[in-house]
Amino acid sequence: MTKTPLPETASQTAGPYVHIGLASEAAGLERSLSALGACIAGPDVPGERMVIEGQILDGAGVPVTDAMVELWQGDATGKLAGSEGCASGFHGWGRTAADFETGRWRFETIKPGPIGNQAPHLALWIVARGINIGLHTRAYFDDAAEANAVDPVLLSLPEDRRASLLAQKSGDRGYRFDVHLQGNFETVFFDL
Amino acid sequence: MSGYRARDWAVQPPALTPAYKTTRLRAPSAPLVRMPEGCVPESGPVFGHGDLGPLDHDLLQNYARDGVPIGERILLQGRVMDQDARPVPGTLIEIWQANAGGRYRHRNDDYLAPLDPNFGGCGRTLSDDGGQYRFHTLRPGPYPWPNSENSWRPAHIHVSVMGSGLPQRLITQLYFEGDPLVALCPIVQAIPDKGAIDRLVARLDLEAATPFDCLAYRFDIVLRGRRATVFENKPEGM
């Protein structure tokens, strides 16, 4: 028997004070709940250590200073936390608040491996004041051209929009990934 | 192939809702891109009781210093389920809110209502095997915000639900039955569907009240369901 599915609960903006609940140290609480999502890959997890950082920019090019970013990724062999064979001490999930002055956010993690036929990437989820429903996007690596060239998600996009999902190599072990919410350089956001 | 039902955008607020001013420069202009089949990450982080402190669910106690916080004491409870009404157990639910005067304990909130030395305004818990969750807290106050010269947020509690995978990640806000500000709030009214707004309103549940202690409100949460046919009464993921 087919029943009509229940309607999903509506989303609402996380607002400017999301930190109180989800990143309480940033909110300035004198006493905080333990920080969930602070460690993506424990110190013994094999893989190439990397930093990814960036800014989220609005339609006027102004940094969004009240955003929160969450990350979900596979380990160095592409295994997701909780799946068989995933590196011990690998949580695969992180979240962080954008800086209140500069809007910069930053994760320390390990470089993920390919998941099946998908090129290495980080799945990101962005909420902020003025974002009515959280935005899903992906950061691929601009120095993985071969893998990116056959990635089914990148291939599904018009060619001129693919670059918006490429994190740029910056320094020895870093990548920069800016997210444009609106405008000519608008980042691709997904309906999962 | 994605195991989740297609999202029903009729019950979700569109990205651009000009009456809520901040969306004007923050709403993507291109439509969301449908992720190709087989590429949707269906798993997500899993949390256990070891991640939580013993008072994390009790906002009346978890920041108390030398007394109890001021305000209407409430028990907030409900059920997390999927679109087939199956319970979603083990889900991390996190809440944050203003105090009874409408002031947030946040370094960026300078509203003139006082901070309450005994109230932090954040809590979290895990849904149980039946998808049930409960918090002890107090009813937050309404407050003004700079959307227009006379914009007031209705009393609300922010609710974050982790779900069992990225497609189920949700942040929403719950409101309180009978609040006249709900109908005037551009953030609430960004949702085009009246029924969807109504479902964000927590209901007074007098039977669940604790006599001589606190009133109770009920707020159920529905996360996106799986597309595959499932047997009834089977918890998700089993």
Tab-separated table of C-alpha atoms in Angstrom:
chain	number	residue	atom	x	y	z
A	1	MET	CA	0.000	0.000	0.000
A	2	THR	CA	1.421	3.378	-0.959
A	3	LYS	CA	0.902	6.122	1.545
A	4	THR	CA	1.366	9.799	0.921
A	5	PRO	CA	4.723	10.732	2.433
A	6	LEU	CA	4.713	13.162	5.316
A	7	PRO	CA	5.922	16.598	4.303
A	8	GLU	CA	9.477	17.373	5.333
A	9	THR	CA	9.963	19.947	8.099
A	10	ALA	CA	10.707	23.357	6.580
A	11	SER	CA	14.160	24.866	6.878
A	12	GLN	CA	14.803	28.266	8.463
A	13	THR	CA	17.902	30.408	8.486
A	14	ALA	CA	20.523	29.561	11.100
A	15	GLY	CA	20.672	33.283	11.885
A	16	PRO	CA	23.642	35.316	13.117
A	17	TYR	CA	23.872	33.513	16.468
A	18	VAL	CA	24.274	29.948	15.170
A	19	HIS	CA	27.543	29.809	17.117
A	20	ILE	CA	25.783	29.610	20.466
A	21	GLY	CA	24.488	26.180	19.593
A	22	LEU	CA	27.009	24.852	17.095
A	23	ALA	CA	30.318	26.636	17.732
A	24	SER	CA	29.950	28.027	21.229
A	25	GLU	CA	33.553	29.097	21.707
A	26	ALA	CA	33.145	31.565	18.865
A	27	ALA	CA	29.985	32.941	20.487
A	28	GLY	CA	32.052	33.908	23.507
A	29	LEU	CA	30.285	31.692	26.009
A	30	GLU	CA	32.369	31.564	29.167
A	31	ARG	CA	31.557	27.906	29.440
A	32	SER	CA	30.843	25.814	26.376
A	33	LEU	CA	29.524	22.440	25.445
A	34	SER	CA	32.306	20.195	24.161
A	35	ALA	CA	33.281	21.169	20.627
A	36	LEU	CA	31.920	18.643	18.160
A	37	GLY	CA	33.590	18.534	14.774
A	38	ALA	CA	36.887	20.040	15.926
A	39	CYS	CA	38.937	17.009	14.850
A	40	ILE	CA	38.406	15.602	11.366
A	41	ALA	CA	41.366	13.236	11.273
A	42	GLY	CA	43.200	12.149	14.418
A	43	PRO	CA	47.005	12.420	14.540
A	44	ASP	CA	47.589	8.774	13.631
A	45	VAL	CA	45.344	8.733	10.589
A	46	PRO	CA	47.396	8.038	7.462
A	47	GLY	CA	47.245	10.581	4.660
A	48	GLU	CA	48.630	13.820	3.376
A	49	ARG	CA	47.951	16.590	5.881
A	50	MET	CA	46.370	19.639	4.326
A	51	VAL	CA	44.679	22.903	5.167
A	52	ILE	CA	41.742	24.303	3.276
A	53	GLU	CA	40.621	27.847	3.861
A	54	GLY	CA	38.528	30.461	2.204
A	55	GLN	CA	35.889	33.102	2.437
A	56	ILE	CA	32.214	33.137	1.650
A	57	LEU	CA	31.312	36.202	-0.389
A	58	ASP	CA	27.899	37.725	-0.990
A	59	GLY	CA	26.550	39.188	-4.228
A	60	ALA	CA	28.422	42.439	-3.597
A	61	GLY	CA	31.707	40.588	-3.028
A	62	VAL	CA	31.582	41.324	0.692
A	63	PRO	CA	32.741	38.535	3.054
A	64	VAL	CA	29.982	36.825	5.020
A	65	THR	CA	31.106	37.087	8.639
A	66	ASP	CA	28.400	35.037	10.350
A	67	ALA	CA	28.595	31.777	8.399
A	68	MET	CA	29.158	28.283	9.653
A	69	VAL	CA	30.695	25.646	7.400
A	70	GLU	CA	30.473	21.882	7.810
A	71	LEU	CA	32.661	19.400	5.990
A	72	TRP	CA	32.222	15.697	5.196
A	73	GLN	CA	34.901	13.694	3.442
A	74	GLY	CA	36.436	10.276	2.939
A	75	ASP	CA	39.797	9.157	4.312
A	76	ALA	CA	42.966	8.846	2.219
A	77	THR	CA	41.554	5.750	0.509
A	78	GLY	CA	38.114	7.253	-0.032
A	79	LYS	CA	36.415	5.394	2.834
A	80	LEU	CA	33.773	7.322	4.758
A	81	ALA	CA	33.743	7.160	8.554
A	82	GLY	CA	31.564	4.297	9.707
A	83	SER	CA	32.218	2.212	6.603
A	84	GLU	CA	34.328	-0.921	6.558
A	85	GLY	CA	38.077	-0.376	6.325
A	86	CYS	CA	38.002	3.299	7.210
A	87	ALA	CA	41.131	4.507	9.045
A	88	SER	CA	40.821	4.369	12.809
A	89	GLY	CA	40.644	7.840	14.376
A	90	PHE	CA	39.170	9.303	11.216
A	91	HIS	CA	35.915	11.166	11.881
A	92	GLY	CA	35.556	12.720	8.447
A	93	TRP	CA	33.390	15.531	9.751
A	94	GLY	CA	34.192	19.008	10.852
A	95	ARG	CA	32.532	22.307	11.388
A	96	THR	CA	33.819	25.770	11.942
A	97	ALA	CA	32.657	29.349	12.204
A	98	ALA	CA	33.777	32.056	9.812
A	99	ASP	CA	35.823	34.771	11.492
A	100	PHE	CA	33.592	37.634	12.690
A	101	GLU	CA	35.918	40.265	11.174
A	102	THR	CA	37.302	38.711	8.010
A	103	GLY	CA	34.830	35.959	7.195
A	104	ARG	CA	37.670	33.490	6.811
A	105	TRP	CA	37.108	29.835	7.640
A	106	ARG	CA	39.693	27.078	7.781
A	107	PHE	CA	39.936	23.305	8.247
A	108	GLU	CA	42.953	21.166	9.014
A	109	THR	CA	42.440	17.699	7.615
A	110	ILE	CA	43.924	15.062	5.325
A	111	LYS	CA	43.578	14.886	1.592
A	112	PRO	CA	40.727	12.516	0.723
A	113	GLY	CA	41.025	9.682	-1.770
A	114	PRO	CA	38.641	9.068	-4.654
A	115	ILE	CA	35.234	7.601	-3.799
A	116	GLY	CA	34.488	5.064	-6.529
A	117	ASN	CA	34.741	6.927	-9.820
A	118	GLN	CA	34.489	10.323	-8.143
A	119	ALA	CA	37.577	12.507	-7.954
A	120	PRO	CA	38.852	13.431	-4.466
A	121	HIS	CA	36.675	16.149	-2.985
A	122	LEU	CA	35.296	17.636	0.204
A	123	ALA	CA	31.529	17.984	0.652
A	124	LEU	CA	30.699	21.333	2.248
A	125	TRP	CA	27.486	22.656	3.779
A	126	ILE	CA	27.059	26.346	4.447
A	127	VAL	CA	24.575	28.162	6.652
A	128	ALA	CA	24.407	31.830	7.637
A	129	ARG	CA	22.012	34.664	8.295
A	130	GLY	CA	20.076	35.235	5.071
A	131	ILE	CA	20.480	31.647	3.842
A	132	ASN	CA	17.017	30.132	4.125
A	133	ILE	CA	18.135	26.579	3.497
A	134	GLY	CA	21.676	25.253	3.954
A	135	LEU	CA	23.765	25.187	0.772
A	136	HIS	CA	25.536	22.006	-0.345
A	137	THR	CA	28.638	22.342	-2.481
A	138	ARG	CA	31.912	20.514	-3.169
A	139	ALA	CA	35.563	21.458	-3.191
A	140	TYR	CA	37.687	19.522	-5.709
A	141	PHE	CA	41.446	20.030	-6.042
A	142	ASP	CA	42.793	22.000	-8.976
A	143	ASP	CA	45.988	19.913	-9.068
A	144	ALA	CA	44.050	16.697	-9.722
A	145	ALA	CA	43.181	17.492	-13.328
A	146	GLU	CA	43.172	13.885	-14.500
A	147	ALA	CA	40.728	12.671	-11.885
A	148	ASN	CA	38.591	15.793	-12.219
A	149	ALA	CA	38.310	15.264	-15.976
A	150	VAL	CA	36.294	12.075	-15.467
A	151	ASP	CA	34.393	12.998	-12.313
A	152	PRO	CA	30.670	12.430	-12.918
A	153	VAL	CA	29.578	15.428	-10.848
A	154	LEU	CA	31.925	17.879	-12.580
A	155	LEU	CA	31.009	16.386	-15.962
A	156	SER	CA	27.324	16.945	-15.260
A	157	LEU	CA	27.941	20.695	-15.068
A	158	PRO	CA	28.260	23.205	-17.883
A	159	GLU	CA	31.962	23.663	-18.558
A	160	ASP	CA	32.030	27.291	-17.478
A	161	ARG	CA	30.687	26.474	-14.021
A	162	ARG	CA	33.117	23.668	-13.119
A	163	ALA	CA	35.903	26.029	-12.072
A	164	SER	CA	33.746	27.306	-9.195
A	165	LEU	CA	34.234	23.938	-7.482
A	166	LEU	CA	38.039	23.852	-7.743
A	167	ALA	CA	40.064	24.635	-4.643
A	168	GLN	CA	43.269	26.403	-5.657
A	169	LYS	CA	46.605	25.099	-4.466
A	170	SER	CA	48.164	27.720	-2.234
A	171	GLY	CA	51.500	27.169	-0.524
A	172	ASP	CA	52.963	23.801	0.400
A	173	ARG	CA	50.029	22.010	1.926
A	174	GLY	CA	47.190	24.415	1.552
A	175	TYR	CA	44.225	25.041	-0.672
A	176	ARG	CA	42.033	28.077	-1.017
A	177	PHE	CA	38.346	27.712	-1.709
A	178	ASP	CA	36.203	30.839	-1.901
A	179	VAL	CA	32.462	30.469	-2.137
A	180	HIS	CA	30.461	33.053	-4.068
A	181	LEU	CA	26.824	33.005	-3.018
A	182	GLN	CA	25.662	35.091	-5.958
A	183	GLY	CA	26.831	36.826	-9.118
A	184	ASN	CA	29.110	36.188	-12.076
A	185	PHE	CA	31.391	33.813	-10.185
A	186	GLU	CA	28.590	32.089	-8.331
A	187	THR	CA	29.551	28.715	-6.876
A	188	VAL	CA	27.553	25.666	-7.921
A	189	PHE	CA	25.177	24.523	-5.177
A	190	PHE	CA	23.538	21.120	-5.229
A	191	ASP	CA	20.137	19.643	-4.597
A	192	LEU	CA	21.151	16.307	-3.084
B	1	MET	CA	20.890	6.346	-7.431
B	2	SER	CA	20.026	8.567	-4.523
B	3	GLY	CA	18.096	6.635	-1.937
B	4	TYR	CA	16.224	9.750	-0.847
B	5	ARG	CA	12.923	11.102	-2.033
B	6	ALA	CA	13.105	14.169	-4.216
B	7	ARG	CA	12.816	17.295	-2.128
B	8	ASP	CA	9.415	18.972	-2.138
B	9	TRP	CA	10.383	22.610	-2.648
B	10	ALA	CA	6.784	23.749	-2.137
B	11	VAL	CA	7.254	23.395	1.624
B	12	GLN	CA	10.677	25.077	1.731
B	13	PRO	CA	11.512	28.775	1.700
B	14	PRO	CA	13.061	29.804	-1.634
B	15	ALA	CA	16.571	31.248	-1.457
B	16	LEU	CA	15.480	34.747	-2.438
B	17	THR	CA	12.766	36.220	-0.211
B	18	PRO	CA	13.209	40.011	-0.504
B	19	ALA	CA	11.022	40.827	2.525
B	20	TYR	CA	13.789	39.119	4.509
B	21	LYS	CA	16.351	41.662	3.429
B	22	THR	CA	19.553	39.705	4.001
B	23	THR	CA	18.586	37.151	1.342
B	24	ARG	CA	18.891	39.781	-1.401
B	25	LEU	CA	22.663	39.509	-1.608
B	26	ARG	CA	23.030	36.003	-0.233
B	27	ALA	CA	20.603	33.999	-2.364
B	28	PRO	CA	22.210	32.045	-5.211
B	29	SER	CA	20.708	33.183	-8.516
B	30	ALA	CA	21.204	29.900	-10.381
B	31	PRO	CA	18.910	27.002	-9.554
B	32	LEU	CA	20.368	24.218	-7.435
B	33	VAL	CA	21.988	21.494	-9.533
B	34	ARG	CA	20.615	18.021	-9.095
B	35	MET	CA	23.446	15.711	-8.030
B	36	PRO	CA	23.893	12.857	-10.561
B	37	GLU	CA	22.663	9.432	-9.543
B	38	GLY	CA	25.044	7.494	-7.326
B	39	CYS	CA	27.004	10.560	-6.238
B	40	VAL	CA	24.956	11.701	-3.243
B	41	PRO	CA	26.812	11.090	0.023
B	42	GLU	CA	24.172	9.286	2.016
B	43	SER	CA	26.134	8.849	5.197
B	44	GLY	CA	27.139	11.425	7.746
B	45	PRO	CA	28.697	11.718	11.176
B	46	VAL	CA	27.372	9.495	13.943
B	47	PHE	CA	27.305	10.582	17.572
B	48	GLY	CA	27.026	8.658	20.795
B	49	HIS	CA	26.314	9.495	24.401
B	50	GLY	CA	30.064	9.765	24.964
B	51	ASP	CA	30.044	12.948	22.891
B	52	LEU	CA	27.539	14.616	25.206
B	53	GLY	CA	27.701	15.880	28.760
B	54	PRO	CA	25.107	14.783	31.343
B	55	LEU	CA	23.378	18.195	31.446
B	56	ASP	CA	23.611	19.052	27.770
B	57	HIS	CA	19.846	18.576	27.314
B	58	ASP	CA	18.923	20.711	30.333
B	59	LEU	CA	19.267	24.420	29.637
B	60	LEU	CA	17.760	25.203	33.038
B	61	GLN	CA	20.832	23.663	34.651
B	62	ASN	CA	23.710	23.541	32.193
B	63	TYR	CA	24.725	27.154	32.690
B	64	ALA	CA	23.357	27.736	36.203
B	65	ARG	CA	25.794	29.409	38.590
B	66	ASP	CA	23.985	30.513	41.688
B	67	GLY	CA	20.336	29.936	40.925
B	68	VAL	CA	17.869	29.027	38.220
B	69	PRO	CA	17.319	31.064	35.054
B	70	ILE	CA	14.387	33.478	34.916
B	71	GLY	CA	11.447	32.708	32.646
B	72	GLU	CA	8.664	30.299	31.817
B	73	ARG	CA	10.075	26.822	32.443
B	74	ILE	CA	9.239	24.415	29.647
B	75	LEU	CA	9.713	20.810	28.682
B	76	LEU	CA	10.247	20.670	24.931
B	77	GLN	CA	9.751	17.281	23.396
B	78	GLY	CA	8.924	15.573	20.154
B	79	ARG	CA	9.813	12.864	17.731
B	80	VAL	CA	12.261	12.779	14.846
B	81	MET	CA	10.908	10.696	11.997
B	82	ASP	CA	11.263	10.281	8.279
B	83	GLN	CA	8.603	10.868	5.644
B	84	ASP	CA	7.260	7.364	6.171
B	85	ALA	CA	6.725	8.155	9.866
B	86	ARG	CA	9.535	5.804	10.876
B	87	PRO	CA	11.550	6.958	13.879
B	88	VAL	CA	15.061	8.252	13.211
B	89	PRO	CA	17.078	7.172	16.265
B	90	GLY	CA	20.507	8.382	17.357
B	91	THR	CA	20.128	11.755	15.716
B	92	LEU	CA	22.042	14.670	17.191
B	93	ILE	CA	19.622	17.501	17.951
B	94	GLU	CA	21.145	20.817	18.957
B	95	ILE	CA	19.239	23.909	20.034
B	96	TRP	CA	20.080	27.534	20.762
B	97	GLN	CA	17.918	30.425	21.803
B	98	ALA	CA	17.604	33.829	23.446
B	99	ASN	CA	16.800	34.142	27.143
B	100	ALA	CA	13.413	35.179	28.528
B	101	GLY	CA	14.186	38.828	27.761
B	102	GLY	CA	15.039	38.143	24.121
B	103	ARG	CA	18.820	38.504	24.524
B	104	TYR	CA	21.348	36.004	23.211
B	105	ARG	CA	24.510	35.104	25.056
B	106	HIS	CA	26.583	35.992	22.014
B	107	ARG	CA	29.333	38.561	21.751
B	108	ASN	CA	27.590	40.153	18.777
B	109	ASP	CA	24.189	40.629	20.438
B	110	ASP	CA	23.925	44.038	22.072
B	111	TYR	CA	20.143	44.177	22.560
B	112	LEU	CA	19.369	46.152	25.716
B	113	ALA	CA	17.590	43.302	27.526
B	114	PRO	CA	19.834	41.877	30.252
B	115	LEU	CA	21.807	38.669	30.063
B	116	ASP	CA	20.752	36.055	32.581
B	117	PRO	CA	23.773	34.887	34.597
B	118	ASN	CA	22.197	31.440	34.899
B	119	PHE	CA	21.265	30.879	31.282
B	120	GLY	CA	23.565	29.967	28.385
B	121	GLY	CA	20.951	29.176	25.752
B	122	CYS	CA	22.425	26.086	24.137
B	123	GLY	CA	21.738	22.395	24.500
B	124	ARG	CA	21.847	19.098	22.691
B	125	THR	CA	20.647	15.545	22.883
B	126	LEU	CA	20.274	12.343	20.852
B	127	SER	CA	16.935	10.959	19.712
B	128	ASP	CA	16.194	7.594	21.358
B	129	ASP	CA	15.230	4.331	19.673
B	130	GLY	CA	11.708	5.628	19.128
B	131	GLY	CA	13.022	8.895	17.663
B	132	GLN	CA	11.945	10.795	20.805
B	133	TYR	CA	13.882	13.702	22.224
B	134	ARG	CA	13.382	16.087	25.127
B	135	PHE	CA	14.909	19.293	26.447
B	136	HIS	CA	14.308	21.314	29.558
B	137	THR	CA	14.574	25.004	28.865
B	138	LEU	CA	12.663	28.241	29.127
B	139	ARG	CA	10.497	30.092	26.715
B	140	PRO	CA	12.609	32.723	24.935
B	141	GLY	CA	11.423	36.302	24.557
B	142	PRO	CA	10.757	38.108	21.263
B	143	TYR	CA	13.260	40.751	20.188
B	144	PRO	CA	13.711	43.491	17.581
B	145	TRP	CA	16.026	43.029	14.601
B	146	PRO	CA	17.245	45.415	11.928
B	147	ASN	CA	15.345	44.042	8.917
B	148	SER	CA	13.149	47.143	8.921
B	149	GLU	CA	12.579	49.877	11.467
B	150	ASN	CA	9.975	47.851	13.381
B	151	SER	CA	10.761	44.166	12.776
B	152	TRP	CA	10.319	41.763	15.684
B	153	ARG	CA	11.230	38.115	15.784
B	154	PRO	CA	8.560	35.933	17.363
B	155	ALA	CA	9.738	33.837	20.300
B	156	HIS	CA	11.656	30.958	18.742
B	157	ILE	CA	14.171	28.224	19.380
B	158	HIS	CA	16.707	27.262	16.707
B	159	VAL	CA	16.877	23.529	16.057
B	160	SER	CA	19.673	21.708	14.227
B	161	VAL	CA	19.164	18.053	13.291
B	162	MET	CA	22.018	15.980	11.941
B	163	GLY	CA	19.937	13.176	10.412
B	164	SER	CA	21.585	10.019	9.142
B	165	GLY	CA	23.169	11.500	6.033
B	166	LEU	CA	23.843	14.763	4.236
B	167	PRO	CA	20.427	14.864	2.529
B	168	GLN	CA	18.804	14.887	5.984
B	169	ARG	CA	20.844	17.757	7.436
B	170	LEU	CA	18.380	20.370	8.672
B	171	ILE	CA	18.393	23.633	10.571
B	172	THR	CA	15.039	25.157	11.410
B	173	GLN	CA	13.310	27.277	14.046
B	174	LEU	CA	10.339	26.382	16.204
B	175	TYR	CA	7.715	28.906	17.230
B	176	PHE	CA	5.039	28.900	19.928
B	177	GLU	CA	1.332	28.371	19.577
B	178	GLY	CA	-0.718	31.558	19.674
B	179	ASP	CA	2.131	34.022	19.071
B	180	PRO	CA	0.795	36.952	16.979
B	181	LEU	CA	4.309	37.814	15.755
B	182	VAL	CA	4.565	34.600	13.727
B	183	ALA	CA	2.235	35.964	11.044
B	184	LEU	CA	4.286	39.187	10.809
B	185	CYS	CA	7.773	37.718	10.595
B	186	PRO	CA	9.399	37.783	7.124
B	187	ILE	CA	11.700	34.881	8.050
B	188	VAL	CA	8.725	32.665	8.902
B	189	GLN	CA	6.638	33.952	6.023
B	190	ALA	CA	9.455	33.128	3.580
B	191	ILE	CA	7.910	29.653	3.647
B	192	PRO	CA	5.257	29.694	0.936
B	193	ASP	CA	3.123	26.909	2.381
B	194	LYS	CA	0.782	27.683	5.281
B	195	GLY	CA	0.753	24.081	6.440
B	196	ALA	CA	4.546	24.024	6.550
B	197	ILE	CA	4.532	27.167	8.716
B	198	ASP	CA	1.927	25.641	10.990
B	199	ARG	CA	4.152	22.597	11.483
B	200	LEU	CA	6.930	24.834	12.812
B	201	VAL	CA	4.648	25.878	15.657
B	202	ALA	CA	5.231	23.900	18.855
B	203	ARG	CA	1.944	22.929	20.518
B	204	LEU	CA	1.145	23.286	24.170
B	205	ASP	CA	0.898	19.761	25.581
B	206	LEU	CA	-0.666	20.151	29.000
B	207	GLU	CA	-0.736	16.424	29.629
B	208	ALA	CA	3.041	16.284	29.376
B	209	ALA	CA	3.482	19.222	31.752
B	210	THR	CA	5.232	18.519	35.033
B	211	PRO	CA	2.833	19.716	37.755
B	212	PHE	CA	4.175	22.593	39.832
B	213	ASP	CA	7.301	22.720	37.660
B	214	CYS	CA	6.994	23.348	33.930
B	215	LEU	CA	4.642	23.464	30.962
B	216	ALA	CA	5.299	21.219	27.986
B	217	TYR	CA	5.424	21.894	24.252
B	218	ARG	CA	5.544	19.328	21.471
B	219	PHE	CA	7.560	19.767	18.276
B	220	ASP	CA	7.866	16.849	15.849
B	221	ILE	CA	10.491	16.871	13.116
B	222	VAL	CA	10.184	15.149	9.736
B	223	LEU	CA	13.397	14.474	7.797
B	224	ARG	CA	13.597	13.449	4.152
B	225	GLY	CA	12.697	9.805	3.744
B	226	ARG	CA	14.268	7.077	1.680
B	227	ARG	CA	12.875	6.398	-1.724
B	228	ALA	CA	12.902	2.616	-1.463
B	229	THR	CA	9.793	0.903	-0.191
B	230	VAL	CA	10.268	-0.041	3.424
B	231	PHE	CA	8.453	-2.073	5.966
B	232	GLU	CA	6.422	-0.117	8.433
B	233	ASN	CA	7.645	0.375	11.998
B	234	LYS	CA	11.188	-0.415	11.002
B	235	PRO	CA	13.591	2.187	12.306
B	236	GLU	CA	15.634	3.880	9.638
B	237	GLY	CA	18.986	2.324	8.944
B	238	MET	CA	18.014	-1.123	10.197
